[in-house]
Every structure is written in C-alpha cells, then in structure tokens.
Amino acid sequence: MNDAQELLRQSARRLLESGGVSLVIGWESARGSERTRPAFIRSPEEAERLVWNRHCVNSTAKYLLNYRFAAEKTAVCARDCDTRAINRMIADKQLGREQIYIIGLPCPGMENAACLRCRHRNPLVYDELIGSPAEEQDPGGRFAGVEELEALPVQERRRFWQEQFSRCIRCYACRNVCPACSCRECYADQYRTGWQGKQMNAEENRIYGLTRAYHVGDRCIECGECERVCPMGIPVMLQTGKILRDINAIYGSCECGLSSEEIPVLGSYELGDLDEFN
Amino acid sequence: MELKKSELVNVLRLLSDGRELFVPGLSGGIKQYVLWQGGMPLLDGENTLLPPKDILFPKTEKMYSYRGGKNAGIQEIVSAPRRVIFGLRPCDIHSIKCMDMVFTGEGQTDSFYARRREGCLLIGVSCPQAGENCFCEAMGLDPNSSGSADIFLTDGGDSYSAAAYSSRGAAELERWKPFLRDGEQAVSHTHCSLAPGMSEELSRWLLEHFDDDELWLGSSQACLGCGVCSFVCPSCYCFDIENDGSPSQGTAFRCWDSCMFSDYNQNAGGHNPRPTKKERLRNRYLHKLVYFSQRHGVNLCTGCGRCISKCPAHLDIAGFIEKASEVCHDRA
Amino acid sequence: MPVTENESWRPKILAFCCNWCTYTGADLAGLSRMKYPADVRIIRVPCSSRVNPQFIIRAFQKGCDGVLVCGCHPGDCHYCSGNYYTRRRFMLMKRLLEYNGLDPRRFTARWISGSEAAKFRDTIIEATENIRALGPMERSPENE
C-alpha cells in the first residue's frame, strides 16, 4: 500500500495544481501510528499529509455534501464503500457527478469489524484508479445477525431491543455519518410536538432508532459506519439489515449503491407486489 | 489512615446502607458508574467511558408537571436522593467542581442539580492507570490527588490511604473506624499519557486568533457535528428544556444538549450565529480552554481524554493544543 | 400476558381508515346496525398511505393495545396509487415491528372497500378478540 500512497499523493498534487480541483478529501495521520482522520487538502504542498494504510477507516464520501456549492470540483479518495456512498448521494439528488472527481482505491480491508463482511473491495465508479485490483472475498452470512435475532421468541426480541434502546445517548453520530441521511433538516431536529421528543429515554430512543431505520432501510449501502461510530456499541445494522433482508426476500435481489440511478423500494411499486392484507 | 483493599467491600456495604452507592462497573458491556451490587468495583484499568455527571445531572429529568384550564397549576417534581459516588478519579472530581460553580455558584441555584448534589457524597481515588489519551496534568490537575472530593483514597498497592477534605467527609470517615488503621501515607505515581502545552499565553493567543480561519477550519472540517464529545465529556453541562404534552396538561423536562449540533444556536427568526462546524468547534474548544478559566479560574477541560477516544472522526483536542502551541511559538 | 383478574380492562384499538373505502364501509356497517365491540377508535385519513409508520409506534407507546391500518383494495385507490405504497410500506413495517418485539397479533393491515361492511365488522371483532387474549401492551413507566 506504500506505493499506492505515493501515487495517491502525486495524483492529489497534480489535481490541485492543474486539474481543476480545489479540494482533495482523503486521510491523514492522527495520534499514534494506528489512527487516521479525514484530511482536507487544498494545496499541492499539503498533499504530503495524505496517507493510505490499513487504518483509513473513516468514510470520506459524506463530507462531499459540505462542498457541493464550491466553485471548482472536489476530489475524493474513495474505496468501494465510499463509491457506493457517492452513488447513494447522487441517486438521492444530493450531489452531481460532475461536481466530483473520484480517485478510486481498491481496498484490502481496514482495521474495522465491518470490513470482515465486505463484499466489494474494488471501487464501482472512479475517474482514476490507484493501486492494483483487490481480491474479492465471499464472506457469506450477509444477514446472519438478523436471522439469529429473528429466531428468538418475541419476548426475547423485545428484551434485546429494549436494552439497546436504553443505551442510546442520542448523539446522532449514526445519522451524521450515514450517506443515506442527507436531509437538510432532519425530522429529529424539528420542533414539532409529538414527533420526536428530546428526552433521552428508551421510548424516545426507540422512536429515533426505528424511524431512522425505516427512513434509511431501503437505501442502506451496508457500509457499517453507523456501527463503527456508535459510542455505545449498539448494533445499528441489525435494524436496516432486517429491512434489507425482507426486501430481498419479498421484492427480489436488492443491494443499494451499485448505481447512481436506483429507485428505492419504498418509493416505487409494482402492480403485482406480494399482498398479505386481504 | 489506611484502608486495606480486602476491607473495601465492608466499607462499600456501609456506604450503601440507606444510600444509593455508585461505583465504576459494567453495564451493557460499557464501563460506567452503576449501582453497587456487591463485590469489588472495577477501580483498576482505564477510567469509565461514560462520566459520572449523569448521577448529578441526568440525561433526562422531569422538572415539573403542569395543568391548564380551570385548575391551572404547576407541580414541581422533586428528586433529592441520598447518594454516594465512589471511585472518582481527579479528572471527574474536577468536573463536578466545575458543575458546582455553574449550577450553584454565581449567586444562582439550579435547584434540580443542587438537590442531587447536596445529598451526594464524593469519594475519590488516585488514578491507577492513565488512559492512552489522558492529559489532566496539562489542564492543571494531579492524577494522584485531589482536595475537591469529600474523601480521597490514595492507592498504595494493597491498601488505600484515606483522607477527608470536608466536614461531611470527616464525619463519614469516622464511621469507617472499624476498618481503618494507622499506616504509612501511600504515594501514587501515575502520569498522563499526553502532555500538550496549555498555558495562559496560549489562552490569550487563541482568543486573539478568533478569526484565524486556518486554525479553526483546519480542525473542524472532519467534524461530523454529532454529540459524542459533549455526551462523554464529564464537564459538559448544556441542556435543553422542552414540554411533553398538550397545552392542557403535560410535563416539562430537561435533557442534555450539545453545542456541536447544528441547531444548538438556531434563533427563532431563522438566524444562526454559529452557522457552520467551524464556529461550533471554535466555541467548544474556547469554552473548554479559555472562557471558563477566564471566568472561574480553572480549565473546564479536565484532560480525561474521553472525547479523543470516542470521536468518530478522530478529532483531538490535545492535538489541537499541541498544534496551536507550535504555531503560537513559531509566530512569536 | 392475558389479563384475567381485572375484568374492567378494555383494550384500546386504533384503526386508521381511509376516507374513500374503509371509512365508508364502517359507515355502512353502522347504517346496517351491525354490532361490533366499541373498543375501536377510528381515525379517518384521506388515504391509507397517509399513515406514517411512526404513528404505529407512537400509538403503542401512548396507550393503544392494538392498531389497524385499512384502506382501499389495490387498484381501487381514490388517488390511483396511494395504496400500492401502503402495501409495500406495511409489508416491511409489520415485519420490522415484530422483529423489534411486537406480538404479530397486535398490528393488522387489511383492504376493506366501501361496500364491505361485514368485512369491517369481522375485522374489528377479530382484532378485539386477539387483543383481549393478549392483554394490555407492555409499556415503559417513562411514558406514563
């Protein structure tokens, strides 16, 4: 990955010097040798700060939303999960493809639990590719966690989720990091009595957790950032995972973020949809 | 006076008699302050993930219930439990001292906080092990001692040296007599992992560079605008008050709030004086490092390092101090 | 847990009924003097797709023991396609709620047209009997 790191820095330099790009989003070293943080490079000299190693865990794509009104293009270092996030935001009409320059990076997997379940290691869309293609893995068990929970009796499930919702501290890290959560004003920030109480108790947390899961569920790209950022270790993906699993079972194979022109399952219909409500 | 660690459980039993005793423990896999259920608390290792502030300043608390119409009225919801928090490290003791200044100092009393605080005994311990992001020494604290708790226990290996720092603490220590004996004063030698150079000079410099975009923008771009730092911080005390109910009846409650949320400063007319992450991060860092100490003489940041450990974007206030310090001296 | 000691407990059932079909059907049931338990409270909505999934969660939190969502048969929606969205939405939401620990018998979605007064009556009777057998919904003290 060290060669790729050098090539990445060279690309960034070139783009900032003459490529019509005013910002490159990537990663830089944070404290210690095992931590990185998102980097925002604006001049060719600063490109030296960019790193590309097994500790580049943060998703870079969501930050693009902060620069969508910039005069020039924004370049972004993107692994597959980042490209799916970009597709997600373009499909949701939050971003224009012409506003960004994607530096694709095949990824061997990072120091991150979500990477063990990764099914796509090579970027889906890019303007240039750095590094040799990564070998795909077939981790299986895409919905293993969901199925395990489904198998429990209803009272156990209620107890499990009651415990999880009690732990939530409503920091909204899961929402802020999620590429599918791009509303200018989130329902949870609206001051409308009865909708989302600000109390941090299990019941209001349940409203928040279930509402976000439902809002995102049919558009979730399964990047796992929500679980990584949760300070309380709540298995957030087990909610959107459930919705995705049901979508796959009922409406056919569904994986989000593979193209920038998908229509979400809940935003469309077929006349012959499965019907259980007669 | 010396307390052997083998006698600790007896003391805890004494403390929990008629009072709610909170000790460091595990709940849902997260190290935090929990009600003591017997046995040895998790005093060793790194500090808790969640700070003890929830015990005095709950995440959510009902303040009063109200009724409109013919029998209009307000009923305050009073909660004044008798509690003990055992195992507080100097950083967390300092955070409670800061919250005391805000909630019960300055000639005003926040009765909800004051009632809980009045009934709460604080027992500190010297820090057995610094976390990888600890820097309380840079914030003017000593991980090995604190005079701001009611009783402070210095860890001496297989026993503690116990000392009282308030009349309430002295009275409590009297009750421990059967388990105490004479002994050598223990000395703890824990040192912080990080040593960012915070100073009055840097404080002044930061204020002078309030409009320095490069300084603040550089640090704030990766910020996600979530509330993790504020909620794991032992000394963050902002709260929001809202109603739950209808105009005819309901309750008013308060809950934690974070200055990092985009709508924290949202004004009724639509104006937001802190419109971007840059302004909000600048406000947070200046509050922790400059404004509070200008007003109260001590840093609000306790150097506990929890925000550094838990920030999803890996932002680092100690790193910020280091970088700012460098720039400050370079330009001097 | 089924309530047997406290005979005075009556289930609270909330039924979201679309104005053009189900509500009309309920009206017809009334005109025809059909008998069904009075434990149901009807909320009239212009279309079953007006029902936000959050309404269901809130209903259970705020005191309801059972919830129904009823609308026109797919193909007959007054707004052409509203109930196609309803169908997808509640196929998924019902499963999500059950996954989160809700007993499947507490939430029902059904298509009831304006002339199906008997179906409306039977739906209410069935739901009420199910909820009575199940007992009150478990509620957290913080929501009281």
Tab-separated table of N, CA, C and O in Angstrom, chain A residues 23 28 30-31 35-40 42 55 57-58 62-63 66-67 163 166-177 188-191 193 196-201 204 228-233, chain B residues 27-30 32 49-50 59-60 132-133 194 217 221-228 231-232 240 242-245 253 255-257 261-263 277 308-316 318-320 322:
chain	number	residue	atom	x	y	z
A	23	LEU	N	-10.076	21.002	-3.842
A	23	LEU	CA	-10.016	20.304	-2.558
A	23	LEU	C	-9.902	18.801	-2.809
A	23	LEU	O	-10.580	18.270	-3.692
A	28	GLU	N	-5.402	11.480	6.767
A	28	GLU	CA	-4.068	11.860	7.248
A	28	GLU	C	-3.849	11.203	8.597
A	28	GLU	O	-4.797	10.733	9.233
A	30	ALA	N	-3.477	10.620	12.390
A	30	ALA	CA	-3.944	11.243	13.624
A	30	ALA	C	-2.963	10.766	14.694
A	30	ALA	O	-1.884	10.306	14.378
A	31	ARG	N	-3.361	10.835	15.952
A	31	ARG	CA	-2.408	10.498	17.006
A	31	ARG	C	-1.954	9.044	16.911
A	31	ARG	O	-2.742	8.142	16.749
A	35	ARG	N	-3.874	5.374	13.835
A	35	ARG	CA	-5.091	6.160	13.702
A	35	ARG	C	-4.965	7.147	12.572
A	35	ARG	O	-3.920	7.788	12.407
A	36	THR	N	-6.034	7.289	11.801
A	36	THR	CA	-6.050	8.349	10.785
A	36	THR	C	-7.324	9.132	10.980
A	36	THR	O	-8.223	8.711	11.695
A	37	ARG	N	-7.392	10.273	10.340
A	37	ARG	CA	-8.633	11.039	10.346
A	37	ARG	C	-8.814	11.612	8.957
A	37	ARG	O	-7.861	11.700	8.190
A	38	PRO	N	-10.033	12.013	8.611
A	38	PRO	CA	-10.257	12.582	7.274
A	38	PRO	C	-9.413	13.840	7.082
A	38	PRO	O	-9.310	14.675	7.966
A	39	ALA	N	-8.777	13.951	5.899
A	39	ALA	CA	-7.913	15.086	5.588
A	39	ALA	C	-8.534	15.918	4.484
A	39	ALA	O	-9.191	15.384	3.595
A	40	PHE	N	-8.318	17.215	4.562
A	40	PHE	CA	-8.890	18.142	3.577
A	40	PHE	C	-7.735	18.942	2.999
A	40	PHE	O	-7.260	19.885	3.588
A	42	ARG	N	-5.819	21.290	0.389
A	42	ARG	CA	-6.175	22.383	-0.518
A	42	ARG	C	-5.033	22.890	-1.379
A	42	ARG	O	-5.253	23.690	-2.283
A	55	HIS	N	-5.353	1.785	8.404
A	55	HIS	CA	-6.080	2.494	9.459
A	55	HIS	C	-6.991	3.574	8.896
A	55	HIS	O	-7.536	4.371	9.638
A	57	VAL	N	-10.075	4.165	8.209
A	57	VAL	CA	-11.398	3.573	8.400
A	57	VAL	C	-12.553	4.520	8.097
A	57	VAL	O	-13.620	4.089	7.712
A	58	ASN	N	-12.339	5.841	8.265
A	58	ASN	CA	-13.453	6.776	8.084
A	58	ASN	C	-13.949	6.790	6.657
A	58	ASN	O	-13.160	6.726	5.720
A	62	LYS	N	-19.236	11.246	2.660
A	62	LYS	CA	-20.284	12.113	3.206
A	62	LYS	C	-19.848	13.571	3.255
A	62	LYS	O	-20.662	14.478	3.121
A	63	TYR	N	-18.552	13.795	3.430
A	63	TYR	CA	-18.069	15.175	3.521
A	63	TYR	C	-18.298	15.957	2.236
A	63	TYR	O	-18.294	17.186	2.239
A	66	ASN	N	-20.662	18.848	2.106
A	66	ASN	CA	-20.315	20.170	2.621
A	66	ASN	C	-19.749	21.075	1.543
A	66	ASN	O	-19.602	22.271	1.751
A	67	TYR	N	-19.395	20.493	0.387
A	67	TYR	CA	-18.696	21.274	-0.635
A	67	TYR	C	-19.441	21.283	-1.957
A	67	TYR	O	-18.868	21.550	-3.001
A	163	GLU	N	-33.151	-3.201	25.737
A	163	GLU	CA	-31.813	-2.979	26.296
A	163	GLU	C	-30.999	-2.065	25.373
A	163	GLU	O	-30.343	-1.125	25.810
A	166	SER	N	-32.276	1.484	25.459
A	166	SER	CA	-31.962	2.149	26.727
A	166	SER	C	-30.562	2.724	26.719
A	166	SER	O	-30.262	3.665	27.425
A	167	ARG	N	-29.681	2.132	25.917
A	167	ARG	CA	-28.280	2.559	25.939
A	167	ARG	C	-28.016	3.774	25.057
A	167	ARG	O	-27.026	4.465	25.248
A	168	CYS	N	-28.894	4.009	24.093
A	168	CYS	CA	-28.641	5.082	23.144
A	168	CYS	C	-28.551	6.423	23.863
A	168	CYS	O	-29.379	6.711	24.731
A	169	ILE	N	-27.548	7.221	23.523
A	169	ILE	CA	-27.420	8.533	24.166
A	169	ILE	C	-27.785	9.663	23.215
A	169	ILE	O	-27.558	10.827	23.496
A	170	ARG	N	-28.363	9.307	22.059
A	170	ARG	CA	-28.877	10.292	21.103
A	170	ARG	C	-27.820	11.318	20.696
A	170	ARG	O	-28.065	12.520	20.638
A	171	CYS	N	-26.644	10.795	20.426
A	171	CYS	CA	-25.586	11.676	19.954
A	171	CYS	C	-25.756	11.979	18.473
A	171	CYS	O	-25.153	12.913	17.957
A	172	TYR	N	-26.548	11.157	17.789
A	172	TYR	CA	-26.797	11.314	16.357
A	172	TYR	C	-25.558	11.085	15.491
A	172	TYR	O	-25.529	11.476	14.327
A	173	ALA	N	-24.569	10.405	16.051
A	173	ALA	CA	-23.384	10.096	15.235
A	173	ALA	C	-23.778	9.182	14.080
A	173	ALA	O	-23.295	9.338	12.951
A	174	CYS	N	-24.685	8.226	14.348
A	174	CYS	CA	-25.087	7.282	13.308
A	174	CYS	C	-25.737	8.031	12.151
A	174	CYS	O	-25.460	7.763	10.978
A	175	ARG	N	-26.545	8.998	12.450
A	175	ARG	CA	-27.224	9.762	11.403
A	175	ARG	C	-26.238	10.642	10.646
A	175	ARG	O	-26.260	10.716	9.424
A	176	ASN	N	-25.355	11.299	11.384
A	176	ASN	CA	-24.457	12.255	10.740
A	176	ASN	C	-23.429	11.593	9.840
A	176	ASN	O	-22.961	12.191	8.891
A	177	VAL	N	-23.081	10.336	10.130
A	177	VAL	CA	-22.065	9.680	9.316
A	177	VAL	C	-22.689	8.948	8.119
A	177	VAL	O	-21.986	8.579	7.176
A	188	ALA	N	-35.730	14.708	13.342
A	188	ALA	CA	-35.427	14.705	14.772
A	188	ALA	C	-35.037	16.092	15.282
A	188	ALA	O	-35.042	16.345	16.479
A	189	ASP	N	-34.684	16.986	14.350
A	189	ASP	CA	-34.307	18.336	14.759
A	189	ASP	C	-35.476	19.298	14.661
A	189	ASP	O	-35.352	20.466	14.985
A	190	GLN	N	-36.610	18.807	14.174
A	190	GLN	CA	-37.759	19.689	14.037
A	190	GLN	C	-38.506	19.774	15.357
A	190	GLN	O	-38.692	18.781	16.044
A	191	TYR	N	-38.930	20.984	15.681
A	191	TYR	CA	-39.625	21.161	16.957
A	191	TYR	C	-41.118	20.997	16.734
A	191	TYR	O	-41.859	21.953	16.670
A	193	THR	N	-44.296	19.066	18.313
A	193	THR	CA	-44.731	18.282	19.472
A	193	THR	C	-45.276	16.929	19.050
A	193	THR	O	-46.073	16.829	18.121
A	196	GLN	N	-40.749	13.747	17.700
A	196	GLN	CA	-39.549	13.171	18.314
A	196	GLN	C	-39.254	13.962	19.564
A	196	GLN	O	-38.888	15.118	19.480
A	197	GLY	N	-39.477	13.348	20.713
A	197	GLY	CA	-39.151	14.028	21.946
A	197	GLY	C	-37.651	14.057	22.128
A	197	GLY	O	-36.943	13.157	21.689
A	198	LYS	N	-37.159	15.112	22.781
A	198	LYS	CA	-35.719	15.192	23.006
A	198	LYS	C	-35.269	14.389	24.223
A	198	LYS	O	-34.084	14.252	24.457
A	199	GLN	N	-36.254	13.865	24.971
A	199	GLN	CA	-35.862	13.102	26.159
A	199	GLN	C	-34.975	11.932	25.750
A	199	GLN	O	-35.222	11.275	24.755
A	200	MET	N	-33.943	11.684	26.579
A	200	MET	CA	-33.076	10.548	26.279
A	200	MET	C	-33.527	9.382	27.145
A	200	MET	O	-32.871	9.019	28.104
A	201	ASN	N	-34.692	8.832	26.783
A	201	ASN	CA	-35.131	7.632	27.476
A	201	ASN	C	-35.418	6.562	26.421
A	201	ASN	O	-35.446	6.846	25.229
A	204	GLU	N	-38.243	7.294	23.628
A	204	GLU	CA	-37.910	8.269	22.580
A	204	GLU	C	-36.756	7.750	21.731
A	204	GLU	O	-36.689	8.007	20.530
A	228	ARG	N	-19.733	1.580	13.561
A	228	ARG	CA	-18.389	1.965	13.979
A	228	ARG	C	-18.430	3.201	14.868
A	228	ARG	O	-17.730	3.291	15.858
A	229	VAL	N	-19.283	4.170	14.503
A	229	VAL	CA	-19.266	5.431	15.236
A	229	VAL	C	-20.053	5.406	16.541
A	229	VAL	O	-19.861	6.273	17.385
A	230	CYS	N	-20.956	4.436	16.704
A	230	CYS	CA	-21.792	4.450	17.901
A	230	CYS	C	-20.927	4.263	19.139
A	230	CYS	O	-20.269	3.242	19.292
A	231	PRO	N	-20.929	5.248	20.066
A	231	PRO	CA	-20.069	5.121	21.247
A	231	PRO	C	-20.545	4.037	22.207
A	231	PRO	O	-19.792	3.587	23.057
A	232	MET	N	-21.805	3.630	22.080
A	232	MET	CA	-22.357	2.649	23.000
A	232	MET	C	-22.360	1.239	22.426
A	232	MET	O	-22.880	0.328	23.042
A	233	GLY	N	-21.835	1.088	21.206
A	233	GLY	CA	-21.752	-0.249	20.629
A	233	GLY	C	-23.099	-0.858	20.278
A	233	GLY	O	-23.275	-2.065	20.346
B	27	SER	N	-22.067	-2.073	32.376
B	27	SER	CA	-23.482	-2.216	32.069
B	27	SER	C	-23.622	-2.259	30.560
B	27	SER	O	-23.190	-1.333	29.877
B	28	GLY	N	-24.185	-3.327	30.051
B	28	GLY	CA	-24.301	-3.472	28.608
B	28	GLY	C	-22.937	-3.473	27.929
B	28	GLY	O	-22.779	-2.993	26.821
B	29	GLY	N	-21.918	-3.971	28.638
B	29	GLY	CA	-20.588	-4.033	28.041
B	29	GLY	C	-19.830	-2.718	28.080
B	29	GLY	O	-18.697	-2.622	27.594
B	30	ILE	N	-20.445	-1.671	28.644
B	30	ILE	CA	-19.792	-0.359	28.677
B	30	ILE	C	-19.390	-0.037	30.112
B	30	ILE	O	-20.214	-0.152	31.031
B	32	GLN	N	-19.036	2.098	33.109
B	32	GLN	CA	-19.686	3.342	33.536
B	32	GLN	C	-20.013	3.209	35.017
B	32	GLN	O	-19.765	2.177	35.624
B	49	LEU	N	-16.063	4.857	30.494
B	49	LEU	CA	-16.348	5.508	29.213
B	49	LEU	C	-17.332	6.649	29.424
B	49	LEU	O	-17.147	7.757	28.936
B	50	LEU	N	-18.403	6.347	30.182
B	50	LEU	CA	-19.371	7.397	30.463
B	50	LEU	C	-18.984	8.091	31.765
B	50	LEU	O	-18.633	7.442	32.740
B	59	LYS	N	-29.338	12.550	32.151
B	59	LYS	CA	-29.541	12.737	30.714
B	59	LYS	C	-30.893	13.365	30.454
B	59	LYS	O	-31.074	14.149	29.537
B	60	THR	N	-31.873	12.915	31.198
B	60	THR	CA	-33.228	13.422	31.055
B	60	THR	C	-33.833	13.496	32.443
B	60	THR	O	-33.719	12.537	33.197
B	132	GLU	N	-4.902	6.043	27.245
B	132	GLU	CA	-3.927	6.429	26.222
B	132	GLU	C	-4.072	7.880	25.778
B	132	GLU	O	-3.183	8.438	25.162
B	133	ASN	N	-5.203	8.498	26.107
B	133	ASN	CA	-5.398	9.887	25.694
B	133	ASN	C	-5.506	10.850	26.861
B	133	ASN	O	-6.040	11.933	26.736
B	194	LEU	N	-0.382	11.987	27.642
B	194	LEU	CA	-0.114	13.092	26.727
B	194	LEU	C	0.249	14.341	27.528
B	194	LEU	O	-0.171	14.485	28.680
B	217	LEU	N	-10.662	26.220	10.919
B	217	LEU	CA	-11.194	25.426	9.815
B	217	LEU	C	-10.435	24.111	9.717
B	217	LEU	O	-10.999	23.049	9.520
B	221	GLN	N	-13.071	20.590	9.912
B	221	GLN	CA	-13.642	20.025	8.694
B	221	GLN	C	-14.042	18.569	8.817
B	221	GLN	O	-15.009	18.125	8.208
B	222	ALA	N	-13.274	17.812	9.599
B	222	ALA	CA	-13.596	16.392	9.712
B	222	ALA	C	-14.746	16.153	10.692
B	222	ALA	O	-15.294	15.054	10.748
B	223	CYS	N	-15.113	17.206	11.442
B	223	CYS	CA	-16.156	17.029	12.460
B	223	CYS	C	-17.478	16.628	11.814
B	223	CYS	O	-17.858	17.169	10.779
B	224	LEU	N	-18.180	15.680	12.429
B	224	LEU	CA	-19.451	15.230	11.885
B	224	LEU	C	-20.634	16.005	12.461
B	224	LEU	O	-21.760	15.835	12.010
B	225	GLY	N	-20.378	16.813	13.489
B	225	GLY	CA	-21.473	17.568	14.089
B	225	GLY	C	-22.372	16.708	14.949
B	225	GLY	O	-23.543	17.049	15.153
B	226	CYS	N	-21.880	15.621	15.482
B	226	CYS	CA	-22.691	14.790	16.374
B	226	CYS	C	-22.452	15.254	17.803
B	226	CYS	O	-21.779	16.251	18.032
B	227	GLY	N	-22.962	14.552	18.771
B	227	GLY	CA	-22.836	14.991	20.156
B	227	GLY	C	-21.969	14.086	21.006
B	227	GLY	O	-21.991	14.190	22.238
B	228	VAL	N	-21.196	13.202	20.366
B	228	VAL	CA	-20.435	12.239	21.167
B	228	VAL	C	-19.506	12.932	22.153
B	228	VAL	O	-19.489	12.604	23.349
B	231	PHE	N	-21.328	14.410	25.077
B	231	PHE	CA	-22.025	13.491	25.966
B	231	PHE	C	-21.077	12.593	26.738
B	231	PHE	O	-21.432	12.113	27.811
B	232	VAL	N	-19.850	12.368	26.236
B	232	VAL	CA	-18.906	11.589	27.045
B	232	VAL	C	-18.026	12.512	27.900
B	232	VAL	O	-17.266	12.050	28.738
B	240	ASP	N	-31.243	21.347	27.310
B	240	ASP	CA	-32.391	21.926	26.634
B	240	ASP	C	-33.608	21.646	27.502
B	240	ASP	O	-33.649	20.649	28.210
B	242	GLU	N	-37.793	21.253	27.319
B	242	GLU	CA	-38.935	21.139	26.415
B	242	GLU	C	-40.146	20.637	27.177
B	242	GLU	O	-40.033	20.154	28.298
B	243	ASN	N	-41.297	20.767	26.515
B	243	ASN	CA	-42.531	20.252	27.104
B	243	ASN	C	-42.927	18.951	26.454
B	243	ASN	O	-42.710	18.745	25.271
B	244	ASP	N	-43.536	18.099	27.249
B	244	ASP	CA	-44.066	16.854	26.720
B	244	ASP	C	-45.534	16.844	27.094
B	244	ASP	O	-45.890	16.675	28.249
B	245	GLY	N	-46.394	17.042	26.116
B	245	GLY	CA	-47.808	17.045	26.450
B	245	GLY	C	-48.532	18.075	25.610
B	245	GLY	O	-48.049	18.538	24.589
B	253	PHE	N	-39.488	18.918	30.804
B	253	PHE	CA	-38.311	18.120	31.140
B	253	PHE	C	-37.085	18.827	30.598
B	253	PHE	O	-37.185	19.718	29.741
B	255	CYS	N	-32.981	17.919	29.158
B	255	CYS	CA	-32.146	16.834	28.669
B	255	CYS	C	-30.832	17.429	28.181
B	255	CYS	O	-30.755	18.620	27.886
B	256	TRP	N	-29.805	16.586	28.084
B	256	TRP	CA	-28.514	17.061	27.611
B	256	TRP	C	-28.637	17.628	26.207
B	256	TRP	O	-29.415	17.148	25.392
B	257	ASP	N	-27.824	18.632	25.942
B	257	ASP	CA	-27.772	19.198	24.607
B	257	ASP	C	-26.302	19.358	24.242
B	257	ASP	O	-25.433	19.328	25.113
B	261	PHE	N	-24.330	20.395	17.819
B	261	PHE	CA	-25.489	20.190	16.949
B	261	PHE	C	-25.742	21.454	16.138
B	261	PHE	O	-25.612	22.564	16.644
B	262	SER	N	-26.157	21.303	14.899
B	262	SER	CA	-26.285	22.460	14.015
B	262	SER	C	-27.364	23.429	14.488
B	262	SER	O	-27.284	24.614	14.222
B	263	ASP	N	-28.374	22.908	15.202
B	263	ASP	CA	-29.466	23.811	15.607
B	263	ASP	C	-29.323	24.300	17.038
B	263	ASP	O	-30.251	24.891	17.578
B	277	LYS	N	-19.682	24.259	11.100
B	277	LYS	CA	-18.925	23.475	12.089
B	277	LYS	C	-17.731	24.259	12.622
B	277	LYS	O	-17.324	24.076	13.765
B	308	ILE	N	-11.380	12.280	22.822
B	308	ILE	CA	-10.391	11.843	21.840
B	308	ILE	C	-10.605	10.371	21.506
B	308	ILE	O	-10.545	9.951	20.350
B	309	SER	N	-10.905	9.560	22.535
B	309	SER	CA	-11.098	8.127	22.312
B	309	SER	C	-12.340	7.850	21.491
B	309	SER	O	-12.369	6.936	20.690
B	310	LYS	N	-13.390	8.645	21.712
B	310	LYS	CA	-14.680	8.283	21.140
B	310	LYS	C	-15.114	9.087	19.923
B	310	LYS	O	-16.122	8.748	19.310
B	311	CYS	N	-14.413	10.163	19.587
B	311	CYS	CA	-14.841	10.942	18.436
B	311	CYS	C	-14.826	10.065	17.188
B	311	CYS	O	-13.801	9.474	16.853
B	312	PRO	N	-15.957	9.973	16.465
B	312	PRO	CA	-15.996	9.115	15.277
B	312	PRO	C	-15.063	9.597	14.172
B	312	PRO	O	-14.619	8.811	13.345
B	313	ALA	N	-14.777	10.912	14.148
B	313	ALA	CA	-13.925	11.452	13.094
B	313	ALA	C	-12.484	11.602	13.578
B	313	ALA	O	-11.653	12.171	12.880
B	314	HIS	N	-12.222	11.104	14.805
B	314	HIS	CA	-10.871	11.122	15.363
B	314	HIS	C	-10.321	12.528	15.560
B	314	HIS	O	-9.131	12.774	15.395
B	315	LEU	N	-11.205	13.466	15.924
B	315	LEU	CA	-10.732	14.799	16.292
B	315	LEU	C	-10.042	14.711	17.640
B	315	LEU	O	-10.302	13.800	18.428
B	316	ASP	N	-9.199	15.667	17.942
B	316	ASP	CA	-8.301	15.521	19.088
B	316	ASP	C	-8.009	16.881	19.694
B	316	ASP	O	-7.250	17.667	19.132
B	318	ALA	N	-6.355	17.573	22.400
B	318	ALA	CA	-4.962	17.663	22.847
B	318	ALA	C	-4.064	17.941	21.643
B	318	ALA	O	-3.123	18.737	21.715
B	319	GLY	N	-4.379	17.313	20.524
B	319	GLY	CA	-3.640	17.559	19.292
B	319	GLY	C	-3.800	18.996	18.842
B	319	GLY	O	-2.866	19.624	18.341
B	320	PHE	N	-5.001	19.515	19.045
B	320	PHE	CA	-5.259	20.907	18.683
B	320	PHE	C	-4.385	21.839	19.517
B	320	PHE	O	-3.784	22.790	18.995
B	322	GLU	N	-1.572	21.121	20.932
B	322	GLU	CA	-0.177	20.949	20.506
B	322	GLU	C	0.094	21.757	19.247
B	322	GLU	O	1.097	22.465	19.146
